[in-house]
CSV table of C-alpha atoms and ligand atoms in Angstrom, one decimal:
chain,number,residue,atom,x,y,z
Y,155,MET,CA,77.2,120.3,78.3
Y,156,SER,CA,75.8,119.0,75.3
Y,157,GLY,CA,78.9,117.5,73.9
Y,158,LEU,CA,78.5,115.0,76.8
Y,159,THR,CA,75.6,113.5,75.2
Y,160,ALA,CA,77.7,112.9,72.1
Y,161,HIS,CA,79.2,110.4,74.5
Y,162,GLY,CA,76.0,108.6,75.6
Y,163,MET,CA,77.5,107.5,78.8
Y,164,LEU,CA,77.6,111.1,80.5
Y,165,ALA,CA,74.0,112.0,79.2
Y,166,GLY,CA,73.0,112.1,83.0
Y,167,LEU,CA,74.6,115.5,83.4
Y,168,ASP,CA,72.7,116.8,80.4
Y,169,GLU,CA,69.6,115.2,81.8
Y,170,ILE,CA,69.8,117.3,85.3
Y,171,ALA,CA,71.3,120.5,83.6
Y,172,GLU,CA,68.1,122.2,84.2
Y,173,THR,CA,67.6,121.2,87.7
Y,174,GLY,CA,68.1,123.8,90.4
Y,175,ARG,CA,69.4,126.5,88.3
Y,176,ASP,CA,70.2,129.7,90.1
Y,177,ALA,CA,68.8,132.8,87.9
Y,178,HIS,CA,70.2,135.1,90.7
Y,179,ARG,CA,73.7,133.6,91.3
Y,180,GLY,CA,74.4,131.8,88.1
Y,181,GLY,CA,75.2,128.3,88.2
Y,182,TYR,CA,73.2,125.8,90.7
Y,183,SER,CA,71.8,126.0,94.2
Y,184,ARG,CA,70.7,122.6,95.0
Y,185,HIS,CA,70.3,122.0,98.8
Y,186,VAL,CA,69.3,119.0,100.6
Y,187,TRP,CA,65.8,118.2,100.6
Y,188,GLN,CA,64.5,121.2,99.1
Y,189,ALA,CA,63.1,121.1,95.7
Y,190,ALA,CA,66.0,120.9,93.4
Y,191,ASP,CA,67.8,118.2,95.6
Y,192,LEU,CA,64.5,116.2,95.9
Y,193,GLU,CA,64.2,116.2,92.0
Y,194,LEU,CA,67.8,115.1,91.5
Y,195,ARG,CA,67.2,112.3,94.2
Y,196,ALA,CA,64.3,111.2,92.1
Y,197,TRP,CA,66.2,111.4,89.1
Y,198,PHE,CA,69.0,109.1,90.6
Y,199,VAL,CA,66.3,106.6,91.6
Y,200,GLU,CA,65.2,106.4,88.2
Y,201,ARG,CA,68.4,106.4,86.5
Y,202,ALA,CA,69.7,103.6,88.9
Y,203,GLN,CA,66.3,101.6,88.5
Y,204,ARG,CA,67.0,101.8,84.8
Y,205,LEU,CA,70.2,99.6,85.7
Y,206,GLY,CA,68.2,97.2,87.5
Y,207,LEU,CA,69.9,98.5,91.0
Y,208,ASP,CA,67.9,98.4,94.3
Y,209,VAL,CA,67.5,101.6,95.9
Y,210,GLU,CA,67.0,102.3,99.6
Y,211,THR,CA,67.5,105.8,101.7
Y,212,ASP,CA,69.4,105.2,104.9
Y,213,ARG,CA,68.5,106.6,108.1
Y,214,ASN,CA,70.7,109.6,107.3
Y,215,GLY,CA,69.1,110.5,104.3
Y,216,ASN,CA,71.9,109.0,102.2
Y,217,VAL,CA,70.7,107.1,99.0
Y,218,TRP,CA,72.1,103.5,98.2
Y,219,ALA,CA,71.7,102.0,94.7
Y,220,TRP,CA,72.7,98.1,95.1
Y,221,TRP,CA,73.9,95.9,92.3
Y,222,GLY,CA,73.4,92.5,93.9
Y,223,THR,CA,72.5,91.8,97.5
Y,224,PRO,CA,73.6,94.4,99.9
Y,225,GLY,CA,76.3,92.6,102.0
Y,226,PRO,CA,79.5,93.1,103.7
Y,227,ASP,CA,82.4,93.9,101.9
Y,228,ALA,CA,80.7,95.6,99.1
Y,229,VAL,CA,82.5,97.9,96.7
Y,230,VAL,CA,80.8,101.1,97.1
Y,231,THR,CA,81.1,104.2,94.7
Y,232,GLY,CA,79.5,107.6,94.3
Y,233,SER,CA,79.5,111.2,95.6
Y,234,HIS,CA,76.7,114.0,96.3
Y,235,LEU,CA,74.4,115.8,94.2
Y,236,ASP,CA,73.8,118.8,96.5
Y,237,SER,CA,75.9,122.1,95.5
Y,238,VAL,CA,77.1,125.4,97.2
Y,239,PRO,CA,75.0,128.3,96.4
Y,240,GLY,CA,75.6,128.9,92.6
Y,241,GLY,CA,77.9,126.2,92.2
Y,242,GLY,CA,79.2,124.2,89.2
Y,243,ALA,CA,77.6,121.4,87.3
Y,244,TYR,CA,80.3,118.8,88.0
Y,245,ASP,CA,81.1,118.9,91.8
Y,246,GLY,CA,79.2,116.0,92.9
Y,247,PRO,CA,77.2,115.0,90.2
Y,248,LEU,CA,80.0,114.1,88.0
Y,249,GLY,CA,80.7,111.4,90.5
Y,250,VAL,CA,77.3,110.1,90.7
Y,251,VAL,CA,76.7,110.0,86.9
Y,252,SER,CA,80.3,108.3,86.3
Y,253,ALA,CA,79.3,105.6,88.6
Y,254,LEU,CA,76.1,105.1,86.9
Y,255,ASP,CA,77.7,105.1,83.7
Y,256,ALA,CA,80.6,102.8,84.9
Y,257,ILE,CA,78.2,100.3,86.0
Y,258,ALA,CA,76.2,100.6,82.8
Y,259,ARG,CA,79.6,99.8,80.8
Y,260,LEU,CA,80.3,96.7,82.9
Y,261,GLN,CA,76.5,95.6,82.5
Y,262,ALA,CA,76.6,96.1,78.7
Y,263,THR,CA,79.5,93.6,78.4
Y,264,GLY,CA,77.9,91.0,80.5
Y,265,PHE,CA,80.1,91.3,83.5
Y,266,THR,CA,78.6,89.9,86.7
Y,267,PRO,CA,80.2,91.2,90.0
Y,268,SER,CA,81.8,88.5,92.5
Y,269,ARG,CA,80.8,90.8,95.4
Y,270,PRO,CA,78.2,93.3,96.3
Y,271,CYS,CA,78.4,96.7,94.8
Y,272,ALA,CA,76.6,100.1,95.4
Y,273,ILE,CA,76.3,103.6,94.4
Y,274,LEU,CA,75.9,105.9,97.3
Y,275,VAL,CA,74.6,109.4,97.4
Y,276,PHE,CA,75.5,111.4,100.2
Y,277,ALA,CA,73.0,114.0,101.8
Y,278,GLU,CA,74.3,117.5,102.1
Y,279,GLU,CA,78.0,117.1,101.4
Y,280,GLU,CA,78.5,121.0,101.0
Y,281,GLY,CA,76.7,122.1,104.1
Y,282,SER,CA,75.0,124.7,102.6
Y,283,ARG,CA,71.7,124.6,104.1
Y,284,PHE,CA,72.6,123.6,107.7
Y,285,GLY,CA,76.2,124.5,107.9
Y,286,ILE,CA,78.1,121.2,108.5
Y,287,ALA,CA,80.0,119.8,105.6
Y,288,CYS,CA,79.5,116.3,104.7
Y,289,LEU,CA,76.5,115.9,107.0
Y,290,GLY,CA,75.4,112.6,105.5
Y,291,SER,CA,78.7,110.7,106.0
Y,292,ARG,CA,79.3,112.4,109.3
Y,293,LEU,CA,76.4,111.4,110.7
Y,294,MET,CA,76.9,107.6,109.4
Y,295,THR,CA,80.1,107.4,110.9
Y,296,GLY,CA,79.5,109.1,114.2
Y,297,ALA,CA,81.6,112.0,113.4
Y,298,LEU,CA,78.5,114.3,114.1
Y,299,GLY,CA,76.4,113.4,116.9
Y,300,ALA,CA,72.5,113.1,116.2
Y,301,ASP,CA,71.2,115.4,118.8
Y,302,ARG,CA,73.6,118.2,117.5
Y,303,ALA,CA,72.2,117.4,113.9
Y,304,ARG,CA,68.7,117.5,114.8
Y,305,ALA,CA,69.1,120.9,116.3
Y,306,LEU,CA,71.0,122.5,113.2
Y,307,VAL,CA,68.8,125.5,111.9
Y,308,ASP,CA,68.7,126.3,108.1
Y,309,PRO,CA,68.5,130.1,107.1
Y,310,ASP,CA,64.7,130.0,107.2
Y,311,GLY,CA,64.8,128.8,110.9
Y,312,VAL,CA,63.8,124.9,109.7
Y,313,THR,CA,65.5,122.4,111.8
Y,314,LEU,CA,67.3,119.6,110.7
Y,315,ALA,CA,64.9,117.2,112.5
Y,316,GLU,CA,61.6,119.1,110.7
Y,317,ALA,CA,63.4,119.0,107.1
Y,318,SER,CA,64.3,115.2,107.4
Y,319,ALA,CA,60.8,114.3,108.6
Y,320,ARG,CA,59.4,116.5,105.8
Y,321,ALA,CA,61.6,114.3,103.5
Y,322,GLY,CA,60.2,111.3,104.8
Y,323,LEU,CA,62.9,110.3,107.4
Y,324,ASP,CA,62.3,109.3,111.4
Y,325,PRO,CA,64.7,112.0,113.0
Y,326,ALA,CA,64.8,109.8,115.9
Y,327,HIS,CA,66.7,107.4,113.9
Y,328,LEU,CA,69.4,110.0,112.5
Y,329,GLY,CA,72.7,109.0,113.7
Y,330,THR,CA,75.6,106.4,113.5
Y,331,ASP,CA,74.8,103.4,111.1
Y,332,ARG,CA,77.2,100.6,111.9
Y,333,GLU,CA,75.1,98.2,109.9
Y,334,ALA,CA,75.7,100.7,106.7
Y,335,LEU,CA,79.3,101.1,107.6
Y,336,ASP,CA,79.8,97.1,108.0
Y,337,ARG,CA,78.4,96.6,104.4
Y,338,ILE,CA,81.3,98.8,102.8
Y,339,GLY,CA,84.5,96.7,102.0
Y,340,LEU,CA,85.8,100.0,100.0
Y,341,PHE,CA,84.8,103.3,99.3
Y,342,VAL,CA,85.9,105.0,95.9
Y,343,GLU,CA,84.5,108.4,95.0
Y,344,LEU,CA,85.2,110.1,91.6
Y,345,HIS,CA,85.2,113.7,91.6
Y,346,VAL,CA,86.1,116.6,89.4
Y,347,GLU,CA,89.2,118.4,90.4
Y,348,GLN,CA,89.1,121.5,92.1
Y,349,GLY,CA,92.5,123.1,91.5
Y,350,ARG,CA,95.0,123.0,88.5
Y,351,GLY,CA,96.9,120.1,89.4
Y,352,LEU,CA,95.9,117.9,86.4
Y,353,ILE,CA,96.2,120.9,84.3
Y,354,ASP,CA,99.8,121.5,85.0
Y,355,LEU,CA,100.6,117.9,85.0
Y,356,GLY,CA,98.9,117.2,81.4
Y,357,HIS,CA,96.9,114.3,82.7
Y,358,PRO,CA,93.2,113.7,82.6
Y,359,VAL,CA,92.9,111.7,85.8
Y,360,ALA,CA,94.5,111.2,89.0
Y,361,VAL,CA,94.0,109.6,92.5
Y,362,ALA,CA,93.9,111.4,95.7
Y,363,SER,CA,96.6,111.7,98.1
Y,364,SER,CA,95.4,113.6,100.9
Y,365,ILE,CA,92.7,116.2,102.0
Y,366,LEU,CA,93.5,119.6,103.9
Y,367,ALA,CA,92.1,120.0,107.6
Y,368,HIS,CA,89.4,122.5,107.5
Y,369,GLY,CA,86.9,124.1,109.6
Y,370,ARG,CA,84.1,126.5,109.8
Y,371,TRP,CA,83.6,129.3,112.6
Y,372,ARG,CA,80.8,131.7,113.0
Y,373,LEU,CA,81.8,135.3,113.7
Y,374,THR,CA,79.2,137.5,115.3
Y,375,VAL,CA,80.2,141.2,115.7
Y,376,THR,CA,78.1,143.4,117.8
Y,377,GLY,CA,77.9,147.2,117.5
Y,378,GLN,CA,75.5,150.1,118.0
Y,379,GLY,CA,72.7,150.5,115.5
Y,380,ASN,CA,72.0,154.1,114.9
Y,381,HIS,CA,71.0,156.4,112.2
Y,382,ALA,CA,73.1,157.2,109.3
Y,383,GLY,CA,72.6,160.7,109.6
Y,384,ALA,CA,72.3,161.8,112.9
Y,385,THR,CA,75.2,160.0,114.2
Y,386,LEU,CA,78.6,161.7,114.2
Y,387,MET,CA,81.4,159.5,112.9
Y,388,ALA,CA,83.4,159.7,116.5
Y,389,ASP,CA,80.0,158.5,118.2
Y,390,ARG,CA,79.9,155.4,116.2
Y,391,ARG,CA,80.3,151.4,117.2
Y,392,ASP,CA,79.6,150.3,113.5
Y,393,PRO,CA,79.8,146.5,113.2
Y,394,ILE,CA,80.2,146.4,109.4
Y,395,VAL,CA,83.5,148.5,109.6
Y,396,ALA,CA,84.9,146.2,112.4
Y,397,ALA,CA,83.6,143.2,110.2
Y,398,ALA,CA,85.4,144.6,107.3
Y,399,ARG,CA,88.6,145.0,109.3
Y,400,ALA,CA,88.3,141.7,110.6
Y,401,VAL,CA,87.9,140.1,107.0
Y,402,LEU,CA,91.2,141.9,106.2
Y,403,ALA,CA,92.7,140.5,109.4
Y,404,VAL,CA,91.8,137.2,107.9
Y,405,GLN,CA,93.3,137.5,104.6
Y,406,ASP,CA,96.4,138.9,106.2
Y,407,ALA,CA,97.0,136.0,108.7
Y,408,ALA,CA,96.5,133.4,106.0
Y,409,SER,CA,98.7,135.3,103.4
Y,410,ALA,CA,101.5,135.3,106.0
Y,411,ARG,CA,101.1,131.4,106.4
Y,412,PRO,CA,102.0,129.7,103.2
Y,413,GLY,CA,99.9,126.8,102.3
Y,414,THR,CA,97.0,128.0,104.5
Y,415,ARG,CA,93.6,129.3,103.2
Y,416,ALA,CA,91.0,131.4,104.8
Y,417,THR,CA,88.1,133.0,103.6
Y,418,VAL,CA,84.9,134.8,104.4
Y,419,GLY,CA,82.2,134.0,101.7
Y,420,ARG,CA,79.3,134.8,103.6
Y,421,MET,CA,77.8,137.5,105.7
Y,422,ASN,CA,74.6,138.6,107.3
Y,423,ILE,CA,74.0,142.2,108.1
Y,424,VAL,CA,71.3,143.0,110.7
Y,425,PRO,CA,69.2,145.0,110.1
Y,426,GLY,CA,70.5,145.9,106.6
Y,427,GLY,CA,69.3,149.5,105.9
Y,428,THR,CA,70.8,151.9,103.5
Y,429,ASN,CA,70.2,154.7,106.1
Y,430,VAL,CA,70.7,152.6,109.1
Y,431,ILE,CA,74.3,151.9,110.9
Y,432,ALA,CA,74.2,148.1,111.4
Y,433,SER,CA,73.7,146.6,114.7
Y,434,SER,CA,75.3,143.2,114.0
Y,435,VAL,CA,77.1,141.3,111.6
Y,436,GLN,CA,77.4,137.6,111.3
Y,437,ALA,CA,80.7,136.5,109.2
Y,438,TRP,CA,81.6,132.7,108.2
Y,439,LEU,CA,84.8,131.8,108.3
Y,440,ASP,CA,86.2,128.7,106.4
Y,441,ALA,CA,90.0,128.3,107.3
Y,442,ARG,CA,92.2,125.2,106.1
Y,443,ALA,CA,95.6,124.0,106.4
Y,444,GLU,CA,97.9,121.0,105.8
Y,445,THR,CA,97.7,119.7,109.5
Y,446,ASP,CA,95.2,120.0,112.2
Y,447,GLU,CA,97.7,121.9,114.2
Y,448,GLU,CA,98.4,124.5,111.5
Y,449,THR,CA,94.8,125.0,111.0
Y,450,ARG,CA,94.3,125.5,114.7
Y,451,ALA,CA,97.2,128.0,114.9
Y,452,LEU,CA,95.9,130.1,112.0
Y,453,LEU,CA,92.6,130.1,113.8
Y,454,GLY,CA,94.5,131.4,116.7
Y,455,GLU,CA,96.1,134.2,114.9
Y,456,ILE,CA,93.0,135.1,113.0
Y,457,THR,CA,90.9,135.4,116.4
Y,458,THR,CA,93.7,137.6,118.0
Y,459,ARG,CA,93.8,139.9,114.9
Y,460,VAL,CA,90.0,140.0,114.6
Y,461,ASP,CA,89.5,140.6,118.5
Y,462,GLU,CA,92.1,143.7,117.9
Y,463,ALA,CA,90.1,145.0,115.1
Y,464,VAL,CA,86.9,144.8,116.4
Y,465,ALA,CA,87.7,146.4,119.9
Y,466,GLU,CA,89.2,149.6,117.9
Y,467,ASN,CA,85.7,150.0,116.5
Y,468,GLY,CA,84.2,149.6,120.0
Y,469,CYS,CA,82.6,146.4,119.1
Y,470,SER,CA,82.6,142.9,120.4
Y,471,VAL,CA,82.9,139.9,118.6
Y,472,ALA,CA,81.9,136.1,119.6
Y,473,VAL,CA,83.5,133.1,117.5
Y,474,VAL,CA,81.5,129.8,117.4
Y,475,GLU,CA,83.1,126.7,115.7
Y,476,GLU,CA,80.3,125.0,113.5
Y,477,SER,CA,82.2,122.3,111.7
Y,478,TRP,CA,85.6,120.7,111.7
Y,479,ALA,CA,87.1,118.1,109.8
Y,480,GLY,CA,91.2,117.0,110.5
Y,481,ALA,CA,93.4,116.4,107.7
Y,482,VAL,CA,93.0,113.3,105.7
Y,483,HIS,CA,95.8,111.1,104.2
Y,484,PHE,CA,94.1,108.3,102.0
Y,485,ASP,CA,95.3,104.7,102.7
Y,486,PRO,CA,98.9,105.0,100.7
Y,487,ALA,CA,98.7,101.0,99.5
Y,488,LEU,CA,95.2,101.8,97.8
Y,489,ARG,CA,96.2,105.0,96.6
Y,490,ASP,CA,99.3,103.5,94.9
Y,491,ARG,CA,97.4,100.2,93.9
Y,492,PHE,CA,94.7,102.0,92.3
Y,493,SER,CA,97.4,104.8,90.6
Y,494,ALA,CA,99.2,101.4,89.2
Y,495,ALA,CA,96.1,99.9,87.9
Y,496,LEU,CA,95.4,103.0,86.0
Y,497,GLY,CA,98.7,103.0,84.3
Y,498,GLY,CA,100.5,105.3,87.0
Y,499,VAL,CA,98.4,108.4,87.2
Y,500,PRO,CA,99.6,111.1,89.5
Y,501,ALA,CA,98.4,111.4,93.2
Y,502,LEU,CA,97.4,114.6,94.2
Y,503,PRO,CA,96.3,116.3,97.5
Y,504,THR,CA,93.2,118.8,97.5
Y,505,GLY,CA,92.2,121.6,99.3
Y,506,ALA,CA,88.5,120.5,99.1
Y,507,GLY,CA,86.6,118.3,101.7
Y,508,HIS,CA,84.8,115.3,100.4
Y,509,ASP,CA,82.6,112.3,101.9
Y,510,ALA,CA,85.4,110.1,100.9
Y,511,GLY,CA,87.7,111.9,103.3
Y,512,VAL,CA,85.1,111.4,106.3
Y,513,LEU,CA,84.6,107.7,105.5
Y,514,ALA,CA,88.4,107.2,105.4
Y,515,ALA,CA,88.3,107.1,109.2
Y,516,SER,CA,86.1,104.2,109.0
Y,517,VAL,CA,86.6,102.1,105.7
Y,518,PRO,CA,89.2,101.8,103.0
Y,519,SER,CA,88.7,105.1,101.1
Y,520,ALA,CA,90.2,106.3,97.7
Y,521,MET,CA,89.2,109.0,95.4
Y,522,LEU,CA,89.9,109.8,91.8
Y,523,PHE,CA,89.9,113.2,90.0
Y,524,VAL,CA,89.0,114.5,86.7
Y,525,ARG,CA,90.8,117.4,85.1
Y,526,ASN,CA,89.1,120.6,85.3
Y,527,PRO,CA,90.7,123.0,82.5
Y,528,THR,CA,89.5,126.0,84.7
Y,529,GLY,CA,90.7,124.7,87.8
Y,530,ILE,CA,87.9,126.6,89.1
Y,531,SER,CA,85.1,125.2,91.5
Y,532,HIS,CA,82.3,126.4,93.6
Y,533,SER,CA,81.5,128.7,90.6
Y,534,PRO,CA,79.4,128.2,87.4
Y,535,GLU,CA,82.8,128.4,85.6
Y,536,GLU,CA,83.7,124.8,87.1
Y,537,PHE,CA,84.3,122.5,84.1
Y,538,ALA,CA,85.3,119.0,82.7
Y,539,SER,CA,85.7,118.3,78.9
Y,540,ALA,CA,83.5,115.4,77.6
Y,541,GLU,CA,86.8,113.7,76.7
Y,542,ASP,CA,88.3,113.8,80.4
Y,543,CYS,CA,84.8,112.8,81.7
Y,544,VAL,CA,84.9,109.8,79.8
Y,545,GLN,CA,88.6,109.0,80.5
Y,546,GLY,CA,87.2,109.3,84.2
Y,547,VAL,CA,84.5,106.7,83.4
Y,548,GLU,CA,86.7,104.4,81.9
Y,549,ALA,CA,89.1,104.7,84.9
Y,550,LEU,CA,86.2,103.9,87.5
Y,551,GLU,CA,85.0,101.3,85.1
Y,552,LYS,CA,88.4,99.7,85.1
Y,553,LEU,CA,88.8,99.8,89.1
Y,554,LEU,CA,85.5,98.7,89.6
Y,555,ARG,CA,86.2,95.6,87.2
Y,556,SER,CA,89.3,94.7,89.0
Y,557,LEU,CA,87.7,95.0,92.5
Y,558,LEU,CA,84.4,93.0,91.6
F,741,HGY,O1,84.1,122.7,101.2
F,741,HGY,C1,84.6,121.9,100.6
F,741,HGY,O2,85.9,121.6,100.7
F,741,HGY,C2,83.7,120.8,100.1
F,741,HGY,O3,83.3,121.3,98.8
F,741,HGY,N1,82.7,120.6,100.7
F,742,MN,MN1,82.0,121.5,96.7
F,743,MN,MN1,82.2,118.0,96.0
């Protein structure tokens, strides 16, 4: 990471390089309104104020840093600072640091914007604490209802209402923020690419064309808890065995449908004793495809196969949808305009969800991707070279200059 400091402008990533490090998982675990996230929010506010930006936190916990008077038709850029458990250094923070550095570069040339401009840092983009991705942008746009949000519970049993109150918000004010949305003339998010598109194309920067439809479902497999030594194999209703077969069914269903993706990346086993046959298993399914219909069809096949697998082990399963986001196609005119402004950079689809995708339903929205030589994300191996990061900042600066 130290290479970034050499470029000065991206020193921001160095400054937060120790915040939220996860010694157990590797990488970073930075989850909304917990210590690391609060530290990053404070870091962002200080960095923004150093640029003379006016900072405010909106009713949903998203942080706005205004260059000029907040007002209609603002050009807004930004991303998120929270991470998945054991996530990489760039997913989210690169967009925030690049926004800060692009504005610093504009200011350094004496540029004064002709319209309002803001950096926006969204709350809980990863959904790692409360289970719903893009929580802050979904609350803002009304894609997630405030009552449902308030009742969300984190793994420690803390409700979002309690957590937001502890962070200084009024939970009663969570919800659609028409005033905030009406201030946005256009939103553009810079993000590290999560995939190999730019590697294969040999370009450092791309614009986004689309985002897969994606949903999250909680599977609860229930069996019979019992003694590992006293229970004959034929007498067991073991939910871990049933869940294991369900995971294989997920793998088979998606592998048989080109372009779809389905993952079980998180499981909870109750009670979790070495000499105990479990009584229940929770497993979270993340399923995605190019269209809403394909994703729903994939889910249908998965649930059919899972029902069979679980029944064969004498267990039962309940499937509950926790999060859903339809496919996003970014405004083609804006996409092509940005691509042309940057010298004809490619337009790439992405399998990763983003706040820009949520906002696209309400305001003109676009994304820039910066090459990730590993192609890996949601892992400590996620990476972007200093040179490509600088290309990203220069591209964002160019777009902001033309828009402002
Ligand atoms: O899960 C996603 O696609 C995003 O990183 N939240
Ligand atoms: Mn992510
Ligand atoms: Mn992200």
